[in-house]
XYZ file of C-alpha atoms in Angstrom:
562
model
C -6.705 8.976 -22.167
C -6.555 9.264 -18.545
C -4.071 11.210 -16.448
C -2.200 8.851 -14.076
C -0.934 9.220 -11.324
C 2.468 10.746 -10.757
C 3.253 9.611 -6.894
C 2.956 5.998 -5.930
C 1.218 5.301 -2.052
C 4.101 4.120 0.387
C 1.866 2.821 3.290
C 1.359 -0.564 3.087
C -2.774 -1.300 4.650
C -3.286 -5.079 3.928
C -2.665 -8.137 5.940
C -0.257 -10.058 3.034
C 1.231 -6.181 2.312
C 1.973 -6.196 5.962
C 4.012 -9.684 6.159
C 5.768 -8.320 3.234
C 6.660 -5.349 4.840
C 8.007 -7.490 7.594
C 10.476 -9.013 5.481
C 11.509 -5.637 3.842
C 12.733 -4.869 7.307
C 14.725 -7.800 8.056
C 16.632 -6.842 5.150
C 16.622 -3.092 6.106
C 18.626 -4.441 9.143
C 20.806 -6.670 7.669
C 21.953 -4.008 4.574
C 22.827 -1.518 7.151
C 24.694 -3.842 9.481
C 26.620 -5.194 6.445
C 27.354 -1.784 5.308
C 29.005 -0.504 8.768
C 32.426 -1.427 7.736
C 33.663 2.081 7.854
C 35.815 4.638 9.743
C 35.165 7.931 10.588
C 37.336 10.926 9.991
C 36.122 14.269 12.030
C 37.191 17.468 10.983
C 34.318 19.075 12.216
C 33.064 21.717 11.065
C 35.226 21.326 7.335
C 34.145 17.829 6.918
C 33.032 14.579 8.518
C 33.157 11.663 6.439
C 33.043 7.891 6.832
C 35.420 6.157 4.966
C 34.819 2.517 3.458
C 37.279 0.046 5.023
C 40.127 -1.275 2.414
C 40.031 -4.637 1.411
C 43.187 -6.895 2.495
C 45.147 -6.475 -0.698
C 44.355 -2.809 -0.467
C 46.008 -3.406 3.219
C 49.109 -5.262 1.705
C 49.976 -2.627 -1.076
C 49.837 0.108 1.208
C 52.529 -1.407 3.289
C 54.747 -0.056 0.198
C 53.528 3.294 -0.618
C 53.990 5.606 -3.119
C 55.215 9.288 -3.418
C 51.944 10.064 -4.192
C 50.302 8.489 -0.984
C 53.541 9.533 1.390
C 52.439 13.038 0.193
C 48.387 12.009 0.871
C 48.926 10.893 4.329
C 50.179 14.565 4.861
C 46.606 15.781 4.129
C 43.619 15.387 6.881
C 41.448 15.013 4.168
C 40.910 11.553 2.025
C 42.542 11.427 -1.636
C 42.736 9.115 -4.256
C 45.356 7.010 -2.261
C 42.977 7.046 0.482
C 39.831 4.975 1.480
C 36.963 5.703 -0.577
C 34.619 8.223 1.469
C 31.209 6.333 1.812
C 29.216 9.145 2.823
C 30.185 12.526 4.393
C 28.718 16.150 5.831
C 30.180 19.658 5.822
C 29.397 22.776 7.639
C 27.317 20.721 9.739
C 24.255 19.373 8.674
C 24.076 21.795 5.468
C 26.540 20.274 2.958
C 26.111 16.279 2.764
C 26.224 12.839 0.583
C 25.680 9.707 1.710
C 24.102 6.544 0.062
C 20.385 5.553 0.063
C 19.135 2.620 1.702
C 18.358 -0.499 -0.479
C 15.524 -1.882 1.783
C 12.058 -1.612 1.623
C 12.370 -2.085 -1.812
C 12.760 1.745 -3.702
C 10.195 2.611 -6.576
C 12.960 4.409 -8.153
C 17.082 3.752 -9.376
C 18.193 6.286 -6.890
C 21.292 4.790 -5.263
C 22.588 8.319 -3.174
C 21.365 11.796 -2.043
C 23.146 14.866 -1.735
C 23.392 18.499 -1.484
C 22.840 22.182 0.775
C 20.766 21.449 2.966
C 17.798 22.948 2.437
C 18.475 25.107 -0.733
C 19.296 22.257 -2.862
C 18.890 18.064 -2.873
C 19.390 16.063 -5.308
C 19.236 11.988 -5.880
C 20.952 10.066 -8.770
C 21.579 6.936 -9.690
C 24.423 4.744 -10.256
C 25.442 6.354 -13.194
C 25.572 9.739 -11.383
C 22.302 11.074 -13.535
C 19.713 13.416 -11.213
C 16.269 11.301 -10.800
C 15.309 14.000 -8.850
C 16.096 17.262 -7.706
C 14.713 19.952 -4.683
C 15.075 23.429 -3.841
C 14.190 24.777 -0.716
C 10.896 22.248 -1.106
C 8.050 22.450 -1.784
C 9.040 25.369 -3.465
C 10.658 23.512 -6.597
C 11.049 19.787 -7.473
C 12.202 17.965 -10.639
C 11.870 14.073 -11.486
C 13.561 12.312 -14.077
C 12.343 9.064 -15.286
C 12.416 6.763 -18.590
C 9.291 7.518 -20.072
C 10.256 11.579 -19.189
C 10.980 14.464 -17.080
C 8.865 17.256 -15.068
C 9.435 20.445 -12.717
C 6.836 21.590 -10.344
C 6.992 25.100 -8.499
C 4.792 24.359 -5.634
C 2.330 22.470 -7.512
C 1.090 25.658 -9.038
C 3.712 25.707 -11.668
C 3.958 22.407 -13.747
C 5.876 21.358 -16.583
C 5.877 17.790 -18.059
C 8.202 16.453 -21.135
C 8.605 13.181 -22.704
C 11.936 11.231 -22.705
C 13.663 10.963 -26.141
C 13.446 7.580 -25.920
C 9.314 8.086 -26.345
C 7.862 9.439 -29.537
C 4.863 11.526 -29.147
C 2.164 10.959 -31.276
C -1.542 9.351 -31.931
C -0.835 6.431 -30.082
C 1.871 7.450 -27.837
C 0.555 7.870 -23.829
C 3.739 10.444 -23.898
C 2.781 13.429 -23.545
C 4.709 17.490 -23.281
C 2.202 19.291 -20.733
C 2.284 22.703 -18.990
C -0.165 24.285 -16.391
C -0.086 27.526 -13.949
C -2.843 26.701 -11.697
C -5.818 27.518 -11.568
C -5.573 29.800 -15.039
C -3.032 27.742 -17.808
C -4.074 24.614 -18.854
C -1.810 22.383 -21.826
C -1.300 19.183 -22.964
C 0.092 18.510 -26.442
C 0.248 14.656 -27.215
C 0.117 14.957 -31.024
C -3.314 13.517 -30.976
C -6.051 16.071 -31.671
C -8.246 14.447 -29.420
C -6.663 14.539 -26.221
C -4.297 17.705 -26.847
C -5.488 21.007 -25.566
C -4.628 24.826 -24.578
C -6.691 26.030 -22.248
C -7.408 29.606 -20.183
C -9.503 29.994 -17.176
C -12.213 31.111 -17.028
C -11.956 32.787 -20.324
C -12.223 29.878 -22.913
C -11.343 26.068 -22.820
C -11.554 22.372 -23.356
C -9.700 20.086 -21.419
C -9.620 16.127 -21.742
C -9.425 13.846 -18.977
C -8.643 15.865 -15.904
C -10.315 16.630 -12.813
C -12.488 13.488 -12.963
C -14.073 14.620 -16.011
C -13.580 12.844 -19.498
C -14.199 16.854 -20.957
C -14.502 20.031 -19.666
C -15.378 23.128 -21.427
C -15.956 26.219 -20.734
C -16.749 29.693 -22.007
C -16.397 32.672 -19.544
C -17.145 30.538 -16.827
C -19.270 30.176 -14.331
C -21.745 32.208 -17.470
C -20.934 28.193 -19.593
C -19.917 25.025 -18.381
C -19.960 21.225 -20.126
C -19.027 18.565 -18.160
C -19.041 15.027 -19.544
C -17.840 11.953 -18.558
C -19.227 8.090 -18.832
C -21.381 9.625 -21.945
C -23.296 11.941 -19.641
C -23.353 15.455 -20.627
C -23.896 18.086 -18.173
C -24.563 21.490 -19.680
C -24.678 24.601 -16.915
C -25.464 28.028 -17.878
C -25.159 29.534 -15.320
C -23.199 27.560 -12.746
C -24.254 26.286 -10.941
C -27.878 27.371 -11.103
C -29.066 25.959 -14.470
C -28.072 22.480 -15.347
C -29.454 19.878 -18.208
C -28.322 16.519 -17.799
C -28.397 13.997 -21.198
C -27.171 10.870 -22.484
C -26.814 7.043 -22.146
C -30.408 7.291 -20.782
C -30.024 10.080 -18.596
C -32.122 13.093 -18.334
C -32.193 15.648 -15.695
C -32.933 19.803 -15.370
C -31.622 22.023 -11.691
C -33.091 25.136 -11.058
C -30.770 25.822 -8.266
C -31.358 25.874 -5.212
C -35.002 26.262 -5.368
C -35.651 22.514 -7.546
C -33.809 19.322 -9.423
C -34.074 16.230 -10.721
C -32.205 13.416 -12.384
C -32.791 9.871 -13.823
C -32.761 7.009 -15.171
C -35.258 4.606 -15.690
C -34.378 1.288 -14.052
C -31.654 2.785 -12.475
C -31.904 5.942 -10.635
C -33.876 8.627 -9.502
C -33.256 12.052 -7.542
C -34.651 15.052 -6.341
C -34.909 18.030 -4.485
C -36.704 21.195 -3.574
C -35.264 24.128 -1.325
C -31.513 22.170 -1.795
C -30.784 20.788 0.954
C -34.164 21.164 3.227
C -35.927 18.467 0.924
C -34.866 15.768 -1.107
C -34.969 11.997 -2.198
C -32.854 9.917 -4.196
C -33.695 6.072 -4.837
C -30.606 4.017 -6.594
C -31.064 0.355 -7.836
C -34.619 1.032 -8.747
C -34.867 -2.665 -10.411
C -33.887 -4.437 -7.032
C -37.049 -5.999 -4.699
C -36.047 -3.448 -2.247
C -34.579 -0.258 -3.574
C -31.739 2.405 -1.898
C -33.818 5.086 -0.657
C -32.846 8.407 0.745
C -35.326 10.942 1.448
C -35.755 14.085 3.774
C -37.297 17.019 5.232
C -34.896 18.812 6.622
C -34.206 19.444 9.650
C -37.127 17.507 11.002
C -36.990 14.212 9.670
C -34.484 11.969 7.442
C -34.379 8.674 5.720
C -32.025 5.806 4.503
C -33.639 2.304 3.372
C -31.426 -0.542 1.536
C -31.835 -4.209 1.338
C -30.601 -4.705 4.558
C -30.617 -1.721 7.036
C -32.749 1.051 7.818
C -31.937 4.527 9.770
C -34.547 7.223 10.312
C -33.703 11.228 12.451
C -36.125 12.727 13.546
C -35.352 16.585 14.506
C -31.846 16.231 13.160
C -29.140 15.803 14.444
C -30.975 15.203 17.731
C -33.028 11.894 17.520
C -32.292 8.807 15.509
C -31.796 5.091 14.919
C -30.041 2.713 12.453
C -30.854 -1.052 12.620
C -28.876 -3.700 10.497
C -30.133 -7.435 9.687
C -27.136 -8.540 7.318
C -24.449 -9.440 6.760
C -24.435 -9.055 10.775
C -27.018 -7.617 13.433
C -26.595 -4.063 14.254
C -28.406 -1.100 16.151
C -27.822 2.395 16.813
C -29.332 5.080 18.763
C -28.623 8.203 18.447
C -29.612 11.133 20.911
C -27.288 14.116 19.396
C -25.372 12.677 16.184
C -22.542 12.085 16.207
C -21.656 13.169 19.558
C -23.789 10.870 21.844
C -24.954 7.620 20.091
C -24.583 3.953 21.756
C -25.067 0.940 19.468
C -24.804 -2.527 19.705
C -24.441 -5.607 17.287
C -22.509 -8.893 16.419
C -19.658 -7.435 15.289
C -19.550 -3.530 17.108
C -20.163 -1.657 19.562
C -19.982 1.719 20.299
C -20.530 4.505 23.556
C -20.088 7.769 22.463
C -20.755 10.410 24.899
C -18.483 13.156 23.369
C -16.204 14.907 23.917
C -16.032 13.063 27.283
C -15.702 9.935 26.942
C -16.093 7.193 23.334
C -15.298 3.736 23.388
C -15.742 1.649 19.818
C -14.802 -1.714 18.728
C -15.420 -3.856 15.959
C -13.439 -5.413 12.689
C -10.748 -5.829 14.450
C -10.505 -2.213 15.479
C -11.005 -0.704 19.067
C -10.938 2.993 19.013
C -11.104 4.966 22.696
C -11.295 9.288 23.486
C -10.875 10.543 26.801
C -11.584 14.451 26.313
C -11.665 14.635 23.137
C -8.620 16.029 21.935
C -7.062 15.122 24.712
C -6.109 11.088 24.863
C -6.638 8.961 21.951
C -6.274 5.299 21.389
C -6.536 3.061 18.827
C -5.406 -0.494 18.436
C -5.710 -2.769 15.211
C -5.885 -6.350 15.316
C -6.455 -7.108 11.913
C -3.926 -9.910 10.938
C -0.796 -10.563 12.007
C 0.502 -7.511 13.354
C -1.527 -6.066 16.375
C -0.597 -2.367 16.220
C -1.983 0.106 19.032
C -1.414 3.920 18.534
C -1.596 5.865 21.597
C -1.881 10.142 21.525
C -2.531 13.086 23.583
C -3.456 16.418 22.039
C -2.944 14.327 18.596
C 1.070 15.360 17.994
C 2.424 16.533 21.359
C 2.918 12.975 22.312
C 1.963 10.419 19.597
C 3.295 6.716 20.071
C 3.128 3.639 17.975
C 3.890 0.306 18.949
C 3.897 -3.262 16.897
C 3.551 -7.038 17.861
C 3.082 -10.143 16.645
C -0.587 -11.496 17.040
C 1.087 -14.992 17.106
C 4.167 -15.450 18.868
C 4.364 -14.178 22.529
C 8.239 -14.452 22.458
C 8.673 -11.533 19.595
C 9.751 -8.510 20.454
C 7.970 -5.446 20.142
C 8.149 -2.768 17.721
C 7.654 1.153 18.583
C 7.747 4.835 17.372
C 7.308 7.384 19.698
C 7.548 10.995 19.334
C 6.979 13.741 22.545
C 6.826 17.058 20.162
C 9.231 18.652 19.610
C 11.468 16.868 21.675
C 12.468 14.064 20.098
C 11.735 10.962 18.577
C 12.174 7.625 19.445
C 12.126 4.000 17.196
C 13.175 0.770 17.895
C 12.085 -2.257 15.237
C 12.030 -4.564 17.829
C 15.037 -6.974 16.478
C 17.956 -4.620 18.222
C 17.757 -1.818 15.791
C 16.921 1.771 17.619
C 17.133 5.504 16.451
C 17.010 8.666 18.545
C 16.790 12.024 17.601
C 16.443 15.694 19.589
C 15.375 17.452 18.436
C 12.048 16.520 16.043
C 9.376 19.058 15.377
C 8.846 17.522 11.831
C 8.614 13.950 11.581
C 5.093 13.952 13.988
C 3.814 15.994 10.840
C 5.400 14.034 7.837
C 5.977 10.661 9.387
C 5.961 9.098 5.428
C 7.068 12.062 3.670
C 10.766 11.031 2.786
C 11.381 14.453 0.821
C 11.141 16.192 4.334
C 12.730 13.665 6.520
C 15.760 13.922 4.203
C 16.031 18.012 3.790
C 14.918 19.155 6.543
C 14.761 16.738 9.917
C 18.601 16.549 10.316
C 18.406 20.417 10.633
C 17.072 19.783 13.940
C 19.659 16.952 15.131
C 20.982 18.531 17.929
C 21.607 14.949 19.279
C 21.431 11.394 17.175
C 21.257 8.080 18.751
C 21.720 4.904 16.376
C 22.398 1.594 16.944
C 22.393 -1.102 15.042
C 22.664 -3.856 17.805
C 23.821 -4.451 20.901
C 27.228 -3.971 20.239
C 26.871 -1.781 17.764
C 26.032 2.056 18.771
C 27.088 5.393 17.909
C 26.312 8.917 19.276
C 26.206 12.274 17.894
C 26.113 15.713 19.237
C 26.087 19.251 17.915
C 26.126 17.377 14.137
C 28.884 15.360 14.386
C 30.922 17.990 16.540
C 31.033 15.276 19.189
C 30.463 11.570 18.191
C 31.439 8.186 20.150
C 30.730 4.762 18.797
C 31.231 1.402 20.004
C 31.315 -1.616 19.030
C 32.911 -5.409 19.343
C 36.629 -4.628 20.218
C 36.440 -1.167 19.331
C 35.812 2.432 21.132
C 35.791 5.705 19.013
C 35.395 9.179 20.357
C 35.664 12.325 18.462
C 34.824 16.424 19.671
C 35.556 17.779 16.590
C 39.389 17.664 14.866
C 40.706 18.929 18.722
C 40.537 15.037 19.731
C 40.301 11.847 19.091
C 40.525 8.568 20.900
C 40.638 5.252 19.359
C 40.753 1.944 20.856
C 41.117 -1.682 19.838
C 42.516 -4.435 21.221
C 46.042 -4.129 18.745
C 46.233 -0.330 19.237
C 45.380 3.069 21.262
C 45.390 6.120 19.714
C 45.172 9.970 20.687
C 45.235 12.419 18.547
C 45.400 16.167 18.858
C 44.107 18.413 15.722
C 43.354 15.437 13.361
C 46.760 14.129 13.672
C 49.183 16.873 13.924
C 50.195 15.557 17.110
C 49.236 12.434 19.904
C 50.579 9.579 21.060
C 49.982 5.906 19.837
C 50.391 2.394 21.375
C 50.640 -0.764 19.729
C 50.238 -4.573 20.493
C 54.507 -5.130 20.346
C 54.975 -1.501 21.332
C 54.385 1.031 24.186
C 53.195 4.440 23.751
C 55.104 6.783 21.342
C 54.288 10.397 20.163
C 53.728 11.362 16.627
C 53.353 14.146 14.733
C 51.312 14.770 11.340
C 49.798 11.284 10.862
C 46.880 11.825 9.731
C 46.209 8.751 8.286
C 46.115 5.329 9.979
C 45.348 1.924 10.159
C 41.744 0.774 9.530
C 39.605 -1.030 12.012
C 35.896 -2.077 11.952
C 33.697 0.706 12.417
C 30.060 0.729 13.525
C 27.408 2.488 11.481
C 28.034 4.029 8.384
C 27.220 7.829 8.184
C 24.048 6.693 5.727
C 22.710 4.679 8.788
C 23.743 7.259 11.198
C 22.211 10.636 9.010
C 19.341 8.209 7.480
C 15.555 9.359 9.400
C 14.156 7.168 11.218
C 11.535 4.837 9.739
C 7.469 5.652 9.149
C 5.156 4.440 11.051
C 4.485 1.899 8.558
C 7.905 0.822 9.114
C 7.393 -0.411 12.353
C 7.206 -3.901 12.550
C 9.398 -6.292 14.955
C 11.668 -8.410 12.927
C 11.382 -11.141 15.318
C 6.976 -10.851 14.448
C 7.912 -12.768 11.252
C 9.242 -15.927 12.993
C 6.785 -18.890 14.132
């Protein structure tokens, strides 16, 4: 049976994908607003941690506390007695936990990431079990799931197992597999027919992998069988003698110097002097059949149904013409640097690397000195999205709006490598980070926004609205947020200011010493209280250590309304 898949695709492409996307960010926004409810304790470098607020009878009993908590409060760091810690970081950005966001929608259970930063990561679930594990990646990964586990050591080095939960046998999809690319090959699945062991290029025969449905081999490239669809190609040597047979097909390569295959109401191909001359005609029981043909380099071919292109000294003279579904015609004078066509739905100037101007579908495409500028703007449903770049990932920006309301804000990601990078979804969310050498390259790659961008944090901007900020410096060395009623500022455990409208606070060495004012009292000094009252805080450290959104992320809130 055939191998799926092991990673699902996270970019969204289609118009209804799109507006769905939309929605996953409203709720992205409104999860991490909700979630800000926390205070911040800074005892930078030992430990920075956010602290969930207490609930009002948590407030009440701790008017009365215990011996326990009296002897608690004596401790900078949180206990039992304490607010639970939400999400904290150690040794700067090395040592870390905080919880994963719930919006767009995960494909896994994973509910919080941790770990050393970048020797080790790992995610788990609610329950606490590992779904999946890193060190130092690429170098080793490991992924837990229901149906099984499996370990990769840069993708050289696999190892698959089945859960307990799944018996393997004959009509199991389960399956224990192991391969050391490009040489080991297993698969055991307790079925004969789709088990194997395999050595390369010594001896093997391998089921359903690299696009084949069986591969075998002895002392290869000396034997080869390939088969798939009930086609059996048999090579001996490869790949200069091939035999082609079955459902119809027959076929014989004397590479390079002649070749054919076919089948008779089908298909039929050729060549002599591979690639100088050839022709291949598809869909031979159609009026008008797919032709290709050529004599290379002096003329080529293409005839369908509907369109026609002939070269003539290739790639120097040329012409494609188009009758259906919509008009179309091409010149080219040097493909596929200068060509100029025209037709109902494109049109194209292409004098490169100077200058090339396309549009069409929906898409308009434009190079200015080819690498130099680049733009490209999509108007294929209800997001318009233009993508601007110059050198490709020195300065790369993308920007989102709605194709139907004028009033919606805009959406945009821009990075200036390796500055920083910049996002803002357009509904009063906005990131910043300095430095960024990483996301330009892995702007969907969540493995390598989580391990390794907030390395590179020298400086974090995040807010969550317009009254909701916070700032971070030197990892959390020097942080300030603000927010309705409230102003925090932190450099470290050597200071800290708080204030809100019932109470001022400054504190020397996490607590040991500062002076405190209160709404029925004026200022008083204190010493060794560490701990103190709780007041609304503004992002939690999971918003405020979280990576920025992909480029597929970008998409105004305020595109979904009417």
């Amino acid at each position: 049976m055939p191998r799926e898949a092991d990673d699902r695709a996270l970019l969204l492409t289609t118009n209804s994908q799109r507006s769905r996307r939309l929605t996953a960010m409203l709720g992205l926004t409104a999860a991490l607003a909700a979630a800000a409810h926390a205070k911040e304790r800074n005892l930078w470098p030992l430990w920075v941690g956010q602290l969930q607020e207490p609930t009002a009878q948590e407030t009440q009993n701790a008017a009365t506390p215990s011996a326990s908590a009296l002897l608690a409060a004596l401790s900078p760091l949180p206990s039992s007695e304490s607010a639970p810690v939400n999400s904290w970081t150690s040794a700067g950005p090395f040592l870390f936990s905080q919880p994963l966001p719930t919006e767009p929608p995960r494909l896994d259970t994973a509910v919080r990431v941790s770990g050393f930063r970048p020797f080790y990561v790992q995610k788990t679930d609610a329950t606490g079990r590992v779904l999946n594990a890193y060190v130092l990646p690429p170098l080793f990964q490991y992924t837990y799931s229901p149906f099984g586990s499996r370990w990769k050591i840069f993708s050289l080095i696999n190892r698959e197992s089945p859960s307990a939960n799944h018996v393997t046998g004959p009509a199991s999809r389960e399956r224990t597999a192991f391969e050391v690319w490009p040489f080991y090959f297993s698969r055991q699945t307790g079925n004969p027919e789709t088990s194997y062991r395999a050595l390369f290029p010594l001896y093997g025969n391998v089921t359903y992998r690299f696009g084949l449905d069986r591969w075998s081999w002895v002392v290869f490239p000396l034997y080869g069988r390939f088969e798939k669809n009930g086609v059996t190609t048999t090579t001996a040597p490869w790949p200069f003698i091939k035999v082609l047979r079955g459902q119809g097909n027959s076929g014989f390569e004397l590479f390079p110097l002649f070749g054919y295959r076919a089948k008779p109401g089908e298909y039929r191909e050729q060549f002599y002097l591979w690639p100088l001359i050839y022709k291949n005609e598809k869909n031979l029981s159609a009026p008008q059949p797919d032709i290709r043909q050529g004599f290379l380099p002096f003329y080529a071919s293409t005839i369908d149904e509907n369109s026609a292109s002939k070269t003539y000294l290739w790639p120097f003279f040329g012409w494609f013409d188009r009758t259906a579904p919509r008009q179309y015609h091409e010149t080219r004078y040097f493909w596929p640097l200068f060509v100029q066509g025209r037709g109902d739905d494109r049109h194209v100037n292409r004098w490169a690397p100077f200058y090339t101007h396309s549009s069409g579908k929906g898409v308009e495409k434009t190079w200015l000195l080819w690498p130099l500028w680049r733009q490209h703007i999509s108007d294929e449903g209800p997001i318009i999205q233009t993508k601007r770049q110059i050198l490709y990932f020195v300065y790369n920006s993308t920007g989102q709006r709605s194709a139907t309301s004028t009033t919606s804000a805009p959406a945009h990601k821009t990075h200036l490598w390796p500055l920083f990078t910049t996002w803002d979804n357009g509904a009063g969310r906005r990131q910043i980070q300095a430095l960024s050498p990483l996301e330009v390259f892995f702007p969907h790659n969540e493995t390598i926004r989580t391990v390794y961008s907030p390395l590179f944090a020298l400086y974090r901007y995040d807010r969550s609205s317009a009254e909701n900020s916070r700032h971070s410096l030197l990892w959390n060395l020097v942080t300030w947020k603000r927010a309705p009623q409230q102003r925090e500022f932190h450099l470290g455990p050597l200071l800290g200011i708080e204030k809100r409208p019932a109470e001022k606070r400054v504190a020397l060495l996490a607590g040991v010493i500062g002076f405190d004012r209160t709404a029925t009292r004026g200022w008083r000094p204190f010493l060794f209280k560490f701990k103190r009252r709780p007041a609304p805080a503004i992002i939690s450290s999971a918003a405020q250590s979280a990576p920025a959104p992909s480029e597929s992320d970008l998409l105004a809130t305020s595109a979904a309304q009417p």
